[in-house]
Amino acid sequence: MKILSTKNNLQILHEDNHIIVVNKRVGDIVQGDKTGDKPLSEVVKEYIKVKYNKPGEVFLGVVHRLDRPTTGIVVFARTSKALTRLNEMFSNRETQKTYWAVVKKKLAKSEDKLIHYLKRNEKNNTSKAHLKEVPESKLASLDYKIIKELNNYFALEINLHTGRHHQIRAQLSAIGSPIKGDLKYGFDRSNPDGGIHLHARKLVFTHPVTKEKIEIVAPIPEDVIWKSI
């Protein structure tokens, strides 16, 4: 059963005067879109308003997003100063992002670097990975390694070098190993909660104000397969 985040059950991973970091659940949408569903950003605002008894509108900046069916680390800025600096950091790739993914098909190599050119299709909200550059495509690069062989699946640790739309999903699909539950990218059946087995596991970055090194690890979802890793 899918449980969305509310102000009372938010999984806070880090919180200070300038930033707040949340462990996103399956189905949480980070920022408002055409669905009209309540976004995680609004839930976090409610949490801050209640916890700190803030009158009026609460400031909260969305720094980056995670796909709706994925889980893991999402960073929000609590001040405009932090937002500006975090935006620069994320756009300049001054962060280290590590993801965990579960796939069914064994990959040809236990670890490898994948390089593709991703072209986004706005109509069906997908990205297609090409081996060679095509018009309007963007370079996409990641490293993966198998961290555990499960009964029917393989758990991967992935380090991103670029931040493209649906990058991990599209690149793993392109080598014949779509993520468990990811119907959009070729997996044969959906997960019961409508999510996919892709988790933003770890994020390392410099605090936008204090300049200290922040390393955050997001606990994995309550799920039999995740728990066996």
Tab-separated table of C-alpha atoms in Angstrom:
chain	number	residue	atom	x	y	z
A	1	MET	CA	0.000	0.000	0.000
A	2	LYS	CA	1.298	3.460	-0.933
A	3	ILE	CA	1.684	6.008	1.876
A	4	LEU	CA	2.333	9.590	0.782
A	5	SER	CA	4.228	12.096	2.906
A	6	THR	CA	2.297	14.438	5.212
A	7	LYS	CA	3.492	17.089	7.663
A	8	ASN	CA	3.125	14.470	10.426
A	9	ASN	CA	5.062	11.610	8.820
A	10	LEU	CA	7.809	13.460	6.904
A	11	GLN	CA	11.121	11.599	6.949
A	12	ILE	CA	13.536	14.445	7.730
A	13	LEU	CA	17.186	13.565	7.073
A	14	HIS	CA	18.713	16.980	7.865
A	15	GLU	CA	17.297	20.283	9.018
A	16	ASP	CA	18.824	23.645	9.894
A	17	ASN	CA	18.029	27.343	9.399
A	18	HIS	CA	18.962	27.263	5.704
A	19	ILE	CA	18.145	23.816	4.304
A	20	ILE	CA	15.852	20.864	4.901
A	21	VAL	CA	16.458	17.431	3.406
A	22	VAL	CA	13.670	14.854	3.086
A	23	ASN	CA	13.510	11.152	2.254
A	24	LYS	CA	10.876	11.080	-0.505
A	25	ARG	CA	8.329	8.277	-0.675
A	26	VAL	CA	6.946	6.548	-3.766
A	27	GLY	CA	4.191	8.723	-5.242
A	28	ASP	CA	5.351	11.994	-3.675
A	29	ILE	CA	5.593	14.676	-6.334
A	30	VAL	CA	8.359	17.166	-5.526
A	31	GLN	CA	6.881	20.216	-7.255
A	32	GLY	CA	3.335	21.013	-8.371
A	33	ASP	CA	2.353	19.952	-11.894
A	34	LYS	CA	-0.695	19.541	-14.118
A	35	THR	CA	-2.052	16.671	-11.966
A	36	GLY	CA	-2.952	19.206	-9.287
A	37	ASP	CA	-1.778	16.752	-6.612
A	38	LYS	CA	-0.310	18.272	-3.475
A	39	PRO	CA	3.472	18.465	-3.907
A	40	LEU	CA	6.108	17.567	-1.333
A	41	SER	CA	7.205	21.212	-1.303
A	42	GLU	CA	3.810	22.229	0.129
A	43	VAL	CA	3.927	19.412	2.704
A	44	VAL	CA	7.352	20.610	3.885
A	45	LYS	CA	6.046	24.189	4.102
A	46	GLU	CA	3.196	22.989	6.335
A	47	TYR	CA	5.669	21.098	8.517
A	48	ILE	CA	7.878	24.203	8.944
A	49	LYS	CA	4.887	26.469	9.607
A	50	VAL	CA	3.600	24.219	12.394
A	51	LYS	CA	6.968	23.312	13.934
A	52	TYR	CA	8.253	26.883	14.121
A	53	ASN	CA	4.860	28.553	14.564
A	54	LYS	CA	5.514	30.808	11.574
A	55	PRO	CA	2.901	33.410	10.663
A	56	GLY	CA	2.200	34.135	7.009
A	57	GLU	CA	3.785	32.472	3.987
A	58	VAL	CA	6.730	30.118	4.513
A	59	PHE	CA	9.639	30.437	2.074
A	60	LEU	CA	10.803	27.152	0.550
A	61	GLY	CA	12.909	26.773	-2.589
A	62	VAL	CA	12.867	23.639	-4.755
A	63	VAL	CA	16.489	22.882	-5.633
A	64	HIS	CA	16.111	19.668	-7.672
A	65	ARG	CA	13.534	16.976	-8.365
A	66	LEU	CA	13.135	13.199	-8.270
A	67	ASP	CA	10.775	11.272	-10.525
A	68	ARG	CA	7.443	10.518	-8.882
A	69	PRO	CA	7.901	6.696	-8.749
A	70	THR	CA	11.387	6.955	-7.189
A	71	THR	CA	12.417	7.391	-3.557
A	72	GLY	CA	15.233	9.057	-1.664
A	73	ILE	CA	16.981	12.335	-0.972
A	74	VAL	CA	15.384	15.668	-1.872
A	75	VAL	CA	16.936	18.978	-0.777
A	76	PHE	CA	14.897	22.143	-0.202
A	77	ALA	CA	16.201	25.629	0.608
A	78	ARG	CA	14.723	27.540	3.538
A	79	THR	CA	16.295	30.886	2.563
A	80	SER	CA	16.759	32.672	-0.756
A	81	LYS	CA	20.502	32.871	-0.116
A	82	ALA	CA	20.711	29.099	0.281
A	83	LEU	CA	18.528	28.558	-2.799
A	84	THR	CA	20.784	30.648	-5.061
A	85	ARG	CA	23.925	28.841	-3.904
A	86	LEU	CA	22.379	25.369	-4.046
A	87	ASN	CA	21.054	26.025	-7.558
A	88	GLU	CA	24.584	26.917	-8.653
A	89	MET	CA	26.025	23.830	-6.973
A	90	PHE	CA	23.556	21.449	-8.576
A	91	SER	CA	23.800	23.016	-12.033
A	92	ASN	CA	27.620	23.022	-11.885
A	93	ARG	CA	27.692	19.362	-10.754
A	94	GLU	CA	29.398	20.260	-7.475
A	95	THR	CA	27.509	17.504	-5.689
A	96	GLN	CA	28.052	13.739	-5.483
A	97	LYS	CA	24.883	11.738	-6.094
A	98	THR	CA	24.705	7.999	-5.473
A	99	TYR	CA	21.646	5.953	-6.377
A	100	TRP	CA	20.642	2.341	-5.746
A	101	ALA	CA	18.638	0.460	-8.349
A	102	VAL	CA	17.284	-3.075	-8.712
A	103	VAL	CA	17.203	-4.794	-12.107
A	104	LYS	CA	16.197	-8.309	-13.149
A	105	LYS	CA	18.472	-8.946	-16.105
A	106	LYS	CA	22.123	-9.539	-15.302
A	107	LEU	CA	24.345	-6.888	-16.803
A	108	ALA	CA	27.198	-7.897	-19.113
A	109	LYS	CA	29.772	-6.386	-16.739
A	110	SER	CA	29.736	-6.249	-12.942
A	111	GLU	CA	30.810	-2.603	-13.192
A	112	ASP	CA	31.006	-0.205	-16.104
A	113	LYS	CA	30.682	3.366	-17.305
A	114	LEU	CA	27.670	4.091	-19.516
A	115	ILE	CA	27.782	6.936	-22.026
A	116	HIS	CA	24.762	7.777	-24.155
A	117	TYR	CA	23.118	10.740	-25.811
A	118	LEU	CA	19.640	11.287	-24.375
A	119	LYS	CA	16.850	12.837	-26.371
A	120	ARG	CA	13.723	13.855	-24.505
A	121	ASN	CA	10.229	13.246	-25.845
A	122	GLU	CA	7.939	15.840	-24.273
A	123	LYS	CA	4.760	14.160	-25.568
A	124	ASN	CA	5.130	10.935	-23.603
A	125	ASN	CA	7.562	12.282	-20.972
A	126	THR	CA	10.382	9.849	-21.734
A	127	SER	CA	14.008	10.056	-22.792
A	128	LYS	CA	15.619	7.752	-25.350
A	129	ALA	CA	19.280	6.816	-25.058
A	130	HIS	CA	21.335	6.777	-28.257
A	131	LEU	CA	24.910	5.545	-28.674
A	132	LYS	CA	25.731	8.410	-31.019
A	133	GLU	CA	24.754	12.054	-30.905
A	134	VAL	CA	21.434	12.865	-32.562
A	135	PRO	CA	19.752	16.273	-33.015
A	136	GLU	CA	18.659	17.842	-29.704
A	137	SER	CA	20.317	15.100	-27.649
A	138	LYS	CA	22.428	15.664	-24.518
A	139	LEU	CA	25.429	13.710	-23.285
A	140	ALA	CA	24.592	11.377	-20.370
A	141	SER	CA	27.193	9.573	-18.298
A	142	LEU	CA	27.124	7.337	-15.210
A	143	ASP	CA	29.101	4.592	-13.475
A	144	TYR	CA	27.434	1.497	-12.044
A	145	LYS	CA	28.535	-1.557	-10.116
A	146	ILE	CA	26.632	-4.620	-8.922
A	147	ILE	CA	26.612	-4.471	-5.113
A	148	LYS	CA	24.502	-7.569	-4.454
A	149	GLU	CA	23.042	-10.540	-6.330
A	150	LEU	CA	19.580	-11.311	-4.986
A	151	ASN	CA	17.465	-14.378	-5.750
A	152	ASN	CA	15.975	-13.034	-8.977
A	153	TYR	CA	17.462	-9.564	-9.136
A	154	PHE	CA	20.665	-7.547	-9.080
A	155	ALA	CA	21.227	-4.482	-6.912
A	156	LEU	CA	23.298	-1.703	-8.461
A	157	GLU	CA	25.064	1.315	-7.038
A	158	ILE	CA	25.110	4.196	-9.522
A	159	ASN	CA	27.113	7.417	-9.534
A	160	LEU	CA	25.826	10.129	-11.838
A	161	HIS	CA	28.164	12.377	-13.801
A	162	THR	CA	25.365	14.279	-15.555
A	163	GLY	CA	21.792	15.060	-14.532
A	164	ARG	CA	19.541	14.345	-17.479
A	165	HIS	CA	15.792	13.715	-17.603
A	166	HIS	CA	15.109	10.063	-16.587
A	167	GLN	CA	18.813	9.407	-17.110
A	168	ILE	CA	19.328	6.251	-15.028
A	169	ARG	CA	16.028	4.759	-16.188
A	170	ALA	CA	16.766	5.403	-19.875
A	171	GLN	CA	20.402	4.292	-19.785
A	172	LEU	CA	19.738	1.009	-17.953
A	173	SER	CA	16.834	0.309	-20.312
A	174	ALA	CA	19.129	0.966	-23.291
A	175	ILE	CA	21.475	-1.846	-22.210
A	176	GLY	CA	18.564	-4.236	-21.708
A	177	SER	CA	18.236	-3.984	-17.916
A	178	PRO	CA	15.243	-1.784	-17.060
A	179	ILE	CA	14.619	-1.003	-13.390
A	180	LYS	CA	12.183	-3.251	-11.509
A	181	GLY	CA	8.642	-1.893	-11.836
A	182	ASP	CA	9.519	0.622	-14.569
A	183	LEU	CA	6.887	-0.135	-17.225
A	184	LYS	CA	7.691	3.126	-19.020
A	185	TYR	CA	11.198	1.860	-19.771
A	186	GLY	CA	10.477	-1.767	-20.560
A	187	PHE	CA	10.090	-3.721	-17.317
A	188	ASP	CA	7.421	-6.402	-17.740
A	189	ARG	CA	5.247	-5.647	-14.711
A	190	SER	CA	4.557	-2.851	-12.273
A	191	ASN	CA	5.273	-2.803	-8.541
A	192	PRO	CA	2.222	-3.047	-6.237
A	193	ASP	CA	2.736	0.548	-5.009
A	194	GLY	CA	3.213	1.951	-8.526
A	195	GLY	CA	6.823	2.856	-7.754
A	196	ILE	CA	10.088	1.680	-9.244
A	197	HIS	CA	13.165	0.301	-7.509
A	198	LEU	CA	15.299	3.415	-7.869
A	199	HIS	CA	16.440	5.178	-4.693
A	200	ALA	CA	18.491	8.364	-4.292
A	201	ARG	CA	20.684	6.817	-1.606
A	202	LYS	CA	23.461	9.288	-0.849
A	203	LEU	CA	24.245	12.962	-1.439
A	204	VAL	CA	27.463	14.792	-0.591
A	205	PHE	CA	27.595	18.573	-0.937
A	206	THR	CA	28.930	21.736	0.683
A	207	HIS	CA	26.491	23.566	2.935
A	208	PRO	CA	25.471	26.741	1.057
A	209	VAL	CA	26.011	29.005	4.081
A	210	THR	CA	28.267	27.340	6.678
A	211	LYS	CA	30.474	25.766	3.956
A	212	GLU	CA	30.774	22.526	5.930
A	213	LYS	CA	30.691	19.193	4.082
A	214	ILE	CA	27.290	17.543	4.349
A	215	GLU	CA	26.903	13.812	3.687
A	216	ILE	CA	23.376	12.425	3.748
A	217	VAL	CA	22.275	8.802	3.426
A	218	ALA	CA	18.587	8.005	2.924
A	219	PRO	CA	17.220	4.824	4.526
A	220	ILE	CA	15.774	2.403	1.979
A	221	PRO	CA	12.001	1.921	1.673
A	222	GLU	CA	10.138	-0.718	3.683
A	223	ASP	CA	10.195	-3.346	0.978
A	224	VAL	CA	11.248	-7.012	0.928
A	225	ILE	CA	13.667	-6.627	-1.964
A	226	TRP	CA	15.246	-3.407	-0.673
A	227	LYS	CA	15.635	-4.958	2.785
A	228	SER	CA	17.559	-7.914	1.339
A	229	ILE	CA	20.327	-5.664	-0.015
